[in-house]
């Protein structure tokens, strides 16, 4: 169902006369909000003005609101100040593995990547074999061809802005808790250490 909802959002965006969105074009929150990318800054065209950047921010918010309408979808985010991407990922894999162990269920990870992220595979392989509920290695797919990974990017960026409170993105500070009130706030994995 999440795929269908996100596809409907992309279709609606495709028919928005203000943006030249074409199917398959990757949407990244940081590019939209920063005024980068072909949707906002066509090659050789003028840099986007404030109004255009506001419209792009509206796309990100609409995408988040689309995800919030998916009944079976739960969003979440984690952080650990000062952690490397790899260390944070290893903590996340361990936490998710423990959740599934307690529930008697299992899961798989799908991650934006090109297949060369060895440290991410290592995090999976370090899980104890007798208590492993995260199945296999992470499936590394480029976000360009995986719309739900682009949706996850929107969620991650909203959670990031909620945490860091970058002044130029003050308009986003409340998006994560406002759009996803049923979800927990970003989890500090630093407490695990």
PDB file of N, CA and C in Angstrom, residues 1-50:
ATOM      1  N   UNK A   1       0.814  -1.187   0.000  1.00  0.00           N
ATOM      2  CA  UNK A   1       0.000   0.000   0.000  1.00  0.00           C
ATOM      3  C   UNK A   1       0.864   1.260   0.000  1.00  0.00           C
ATOM      4  N   UNK A   2       2.001   1.236   0.728  1.00  0.00           N
ATOM      5  CA  UNK A   2       2.871   2.416   0.764  1.00  0.00           C
ATOM      6  C   UNK A   2       3.375   2.748  -0.637  1.00  0.00           C
ATOM      7  N   UNK A   3       3.717   1.697  -1.407  1.00  0.00           N
ATOM      8  CA  UNK A   3       4.158   1.924  -2.789  1.00  0.00           C
ATOM      9  C   UNK A   3       3.078   2.643  -3.590  1.00  0.00           C
ATOM     10  N   UNK A   4       1.837   2.192  -3.443  1.00  0.00           N
ATOM     11  CA  UNK A   4       0.732   2.781  -4.203  1.00  0.00           C
ATOM     12  C   UNK A   4       0.504   4.242  -3.804  1.00  0.00           C
ATOM     13  N   UNK A   5       0.556   4.521  -2.501  1.00  0.00           N
ATOM     14  CA  UNK A   5       0.351   5.897  -2.035  1.00  0.00           C
ATOM     15  C   UNK A   5       1.462   6.805  -2.567  1.00  0.00           C
ATOM     16  N   UNK A   6       2.714   6.332  -2.466  1.00  0.00           N
ATOM     17  CA  UNK A   6       3.833   7.149  -2.928  1.00  0.00           C
ATOM     18  C   UNK A   6       3.759   7.334  -4.442  1.00  0.00           C
ATOM     19  N   UNK A   7       3.385   6.294  -5.164  1.00  0.00           N
ATOM     20  CA  UNK A   7       3.239   6.409  -6.627  1.00  0.00           C
ATOM     21  C   UNK A   7       2.172   7.427  -6.990  1.00  0.00           C
ATOM     22  N   UNK A   8       1.075   7.456  -6.237  1.00  0.00           N
ATOM     23  CA  UNK A   8       0.022   8.448  -6.492  1.00  0.00           C
ATOM     24  C   UNK A   8       0.548   9.856  -6.240  1.00  0.00           C
ATOM     25  N   UNK A   9       1.361  10.015  -5.203  1.00  0.00           N
ATOM     26  CA  UNK A   9       1.984  11.323  -4.921  1.00  0.00           C
ATOM     27  C   UNK A   9       2.875  11.735  -6.089  1.00  0.00           C
ATOM     28  N   UNK A  10       3.690  10.807  -6.593  1.00  0.00           N
ATOM     29  CA  UNK A  10       4.573  11.127  -7.713  1.00  0.00           C
ATOM     30  C   UNK A  10       3.780  11.457  -8.971  1.00  0.00           C
ATOM     31  N   UNK A  11       2.682  10.742  -9.185  1.00  0.00           N
ATOM     32  CA  UNK A  11       1.840  11.022 -10.354  1.00  0.00           C
ATOM     33  C   UNK A  11       1.251  12.427 -10.260  1.00  0.00           C
ATOM     34  N   UNK A  12       0.778  12.779  -9.070  1.00  0.00           N
ATOM     35  CA  UNK A  12       0.237  14.124  -8.860  1.00  0.00           C
ATOM     36  C   UNK A  12       1.319  15.177  -9.121  1.00  0.00           C
ATOM     37  N   UNK A  13       2.524  14.902  -8.668  1.00  0.00           N
ATOM     38  CA  UNK A  13       3.640  15.823  -8.888  1.00  0.00           C
ATOM     39  C   UNK A  13       3.965  15.937 -10.379  1.00  0.00           C
ATOM     40  N   UNK A  14       3.828  14.826 -11.084  1.00  0.00           N
ATOM     41  CA  UNK A  14       4.110  14.819 -12.523  1.00  0.00           C
ATOM     42  C   UNK A  14       3.185  15.760 -13.280  1.00  0.00           C
ATOM     43  N   UNK A  15       1.949  15.907 -12.798  1.00  0.00           N
ATOM     44  CA  UNK A  15       1.000  16.758 -13.490  1.00  0.00           C
ATOM     45  C   UNK A  15       0.913  18.161 -12.902  1.00  0.00           C
ATOM     46  N   UNK A  16       1.829  18.481 -11.995  1.00  0.00           N
ATOM     47  CA  UNK A  16       1.904  19.825 -11.440  1.00  0.00           C
ATOM     48  C   UNK A  16       2.584  20.707 -12.486  1.00  0.00           C
ATOM     49  N   UNK A  17       1.917  21.718 -13.019  1.00  0.00           N
ATOM     50  CA  UNK A  17       2.502  22.523 -14.092  1.00  0.00           C
ATOM     51  C   UNK A  17       3.700  23.371 -13.642  1.00  0.00           C
ATOM     52  N   UNK A  18       3.883  23.527 -12.342  1.00  0.00           N
ATOM     53  CA  UNK A  18       4.990  24.353 -11.854  1.00  0.00           C
ATOM     54  C   UNK A  18       6.324  23.622 -11.800  1.00  0.00           C
ATOM     55  N   UNK A  19       6.285  22.299 -11.932  1.00  0.00           N
ATOM     56  CA  UNK A  19       7.528  21.525 -11.843  1.00  0.00           C
ATOM     57  C   UNK A  19       7.620  20.583 -13.022  1.00  0.00           C
ATOM     58  N   UNK A  20       8.819  20.405 -13.516  1.00  0.00           N
ATOM     59  CA  UNK A  20       9.057  19.516 -14.648  1.00  0.00           C
ATOM     60  C   UNK A  20       9.410  18.115 -14.198  1.00  0.00           C
ATOM     61  N   UNK A  21       8.624  17.562 -13.262  1.00  0.00           N
ATOM     62  CA  UNK A  21       8.923  16.222 -12.761  1.00  0.00           C
ATOM     63  C   UNK A  21       8.599  15.184 -13.815  1.00  0.00           C
ATOM     64  N   UNK A  22       9.515  14.261 -14.011  1.00  0.00           N
ATOM     65  CA  UNK A  22       9.274  13.135 -14.898  1.00  0.00           C
ATOM     66  C   UNK A  22       9.466  11.859 -14.095  1.00  0.00           C
ATOM     67  N   UNK A  23       8.678  10.818 -14.384  1.00  0.00           N
ATOM     68  CA  UNK A  23       8.801   9.565 -13.635  1.00  0.00           C
ATOM     69  C   UNK A  23      10.248   9.059 -13.650  1.00  0.00           C
ATOM     70  N   UNK A  24      10.671   8.576 -12.513  1.00  0.00           N
ATOM     71  CA  UNK A  24      12.023   8.055 -12.394  1.00  0.00           C
ATOM     72  C   UNK A  24      13.050   9.079 -11.938  1.00  0.00           C
ATOM     73  N   UNK A  25      12.670  10.355 -11.934  1.00  0.00           N
ATOM     74  CA  UNK A  25      13.616  11.373 -11.475  1.00  0.00           C
ATOM     75  C   UNK A  25      13.740  11.270  -9.960  1.00  0.00           C
ATOM     76  N   UNK A  26      14.962  11.163  -9.434  1.00  0.00           N
ATOM     77  CA  UNK A  26      15.111  10.999  -7.983  1.00  0.00           C
ATOM     78  C   UNK A  26      14.780  12.271  -7.220  1.00  0.00           C
ATOM     79  N   UNK A  27      14.001  12.113  -6.176  1.00  0.00           N
ATOM     80  CA  UNK A  27      13.664  13.229  -5.301  1.00  0.00           C
ATOM     81  C   UNK A  27      14.483  13.093  -4.022  1.00  0.00           C
ATOM     82  N   UNK A  28      15.244  14.104  -3.701  1.00  0.00           N
ATOM     83  CA  UNK A  28      16.020  14.132  -2.462  1.00  0.00           C
ATOM     84  C   UNK A  28      15.670  15.417  -1.734  1.00  0.00           C
ATOM     85  N   UNK A  29      15.272  15.282  -0.482  1.00  0.00           N
ATOM     86  CA  UNK A  29      14.834  16.442   0.298  1.00  0.00           C
ATOM     87  C   UNK A  29      15.904  17.522   0.345  1.00  0.00           C
ATOM     88  N   UNK A  30      17.142  17.127   0.549  1.00  0.00           N
ATOM     89  CA  UNK A  30      18.204  18.132   0.685  1.00  0.00           C
ATOM     90  C   UNK A  30      18.353  18.947  -0.602  1.00  0.00           C
ATOM     91  N   UNK A  31      18.177  18.326  -1.752  1.00  0.00           N
ATOM     92  CA  UNK A  31      18.263  19.059  -3.022  1.00  0.00           C
ATOM     93  C   UNK A  31      17.060  19.975  -3.205  1.00  0.00           C
ATOM     94  N   UNK A  32      15.864  19.453  -2.942  1.00  0.00           N
ATOM     95  CA  UNK A  32      14.665  20.277  -3.102  1.00  0.00           C
ATOM     96  C   UNK A  32      14.710  21.492  -2.176  1.00  0.00           C
ATOM     97  N   UNK A  33      15.073  21.270  -0.922  1.00  0.00           N
ATOM     98  CA  UNK A  33      15.087  22.364   0.046  1.00  0.00           C
ATOM     99  C   UNK A  33      16.237  23.331  -0.192  1.00  0.00           C
ATOM    100  N   UNK A  34      17.304  22.867  -0.796  1.00  0.00           N
ATOM    101  CA  UNK A  34      18.452  23.717  -1.064  1.00  0.00           C
ATOM    102  C   UNK A  34      18.407  24.411  -2.414  1.00  0.00           C
ATOM    103  N   UNK A  35      17.341  24.162  -3.179  1.00  0.00           N
ATOM    104  CA  UNK A  35      17.230  24.813  -4.481  1.00  0.00           C
ATOM    105  C   UNK A  35      18.131  24.207  -5.532  1.00  0.00           C
ATOM    106  N   UNK A  36      18.485  22.929  -5.340  1.00  0.00           N
ATOM    107  CA  UNK A  36      19.348  22.252  -6.314  1.00  0.00           C
ATOM    108  C   UNK A  36      18.543  21.223  -7.097  1.00  0.00           C
ATOM    109  N   UNK A  37      19.106  20.778  -8.171  1.00  0.00           N
ATOM    110  CA  UNK A  37      18.467  19.745  -8.972  1.00  0.00           C
ATOM    111  C   UNK A  37      17.649  20.322 -10.104  1.00  0.00           C
ATOM    112  N   UNK A  38      17.407  19.490 -11.096  1.00  0.00           N
ATOM    113  CA  UNK A  38      16.738  19.904 -12.320  1.00  0.00           C
ATOM    114  C   UNK A  38      15.314  20.416 -12.082  1.00  0.00           C
ATOM    115  N   UNK A  39      14.626  19.912 -11.061  1.00  0.00           N
ATOM    116  CA  UNK A  39      13.261  20.388 -10.823  1.00  0.00           C
ATOM    117  C   UNK A  39      13.223  21.870 -10.497  1.00  0.00           C
ATOM    118  N   UNK A  40      14.238  22.341  -9.800  1.00  0.00           N
ATOM    119  CA  UNK A  40      14.247  23.734  -9.365  1.00  0.00           C
ATOM    120  C   UNK A  40      15.215  24.612 -10.135  1.00  0.00           C
ATOM    121  N   UNK A  41      16.243  24.013 -10.635  1.00  0.00           N
ATOM    122  CA  UNK A  41      17.310  24.788 -11.256  1.00  0.00           C
ATOM    123  C   UNK A  41      17.716  24.119 -12.570  1.00  0.00           C
ATOM    124  N   UNK A  42      16.901  24.302 -13.601  1.00  0.00           N
ATOM    125  CA  UNK A  42      17.226  23.673 -14.887  1.00  0.00           C
ATOM    126  C   UNK A  42      18.602  24.124 -15.380  1.00  0.00           C
ATOM    127  N   UNK A  43      19.285  23.219 -16.037  1.00  0.00           N
ATOM    128  CA  UNK A  43      20.622  23.538 -16.546  1.00  0.00           C
ATOM    129  C   UNK A  43      20.572  24.787 -17.410  1.00  0.00           C
ATOM    130  N   UNK A  44      21.382  25.757 -17.062  1.00  0.00           N
ATOM    131  CA  UNK A  44      21.439  27.002 -17.807  1.00  0.00           C
ATOM    132  C   UNK A  44      20.372  28.004 -17.418  1.00  0.00           C
ATOM    133  N   UNK A  45      19.447  27.591 -16.552  1.00  0.00           N
ATOM    134  CA  UNK A  45      18.379  28.492 -16.134  1.00  0.00           C
ATOM    135  C   UNK A  45      18.792  29.302 -14.916  1.00  0.00           C
ATOM    136  N   UNK A  46      17.966  30.246 -14.529  1.00  0.00           N
ATOM    137  CA  UNK A  46      18.284  31.077 -13.367  1.00  0.00           C
ATOM    138  C   UNK A  46      18.156  30.276 -12.067  1.00  0.00           C
ATOM    139  N   UNK A  47      18.886  30.691 -11.072  1.00  0.00           N
ATOM    140  CA  UNK A  47      18.782  30.066  -9.750  1.00  0.00           C
ATOM    141  C   UNK A  47      17.372  30.302  -9.216  1.00  0.00           C
ATOM    142  N   UNK A  48      16.830  29.344  -8.476  1.00  0.00           N
ATOM    143  CA  UNK A  48      15.471  29.511  -7.972  1.00  0.00           C
ATOM    144  C   UNK A  48      15.387  30.619  -6.930  1.00  0.00           C
ATOM    145  N   UNK A  49      14.304  31.344  -6.972  1.00  0.00           N
ATOM    146  CA  UNK A  49      14.066  32.397  -5.993  1.00  0.00           C
ATOM    147  C   UNK A  49      13.401  31.831  -4.746  1.00  0.00           C
ATOM    148  N   UNK A  50      13.118  32.697  -3.808  1.00  0.00           N
ATOM    149  CA  UNK A  50      12.526  32.298  -2.538  1.00  0.00           C
ATOM    150  C   UNK A  50      11.186  31.601  -2.736  1.00  0.00           C
TER     151      UNK A  50
END
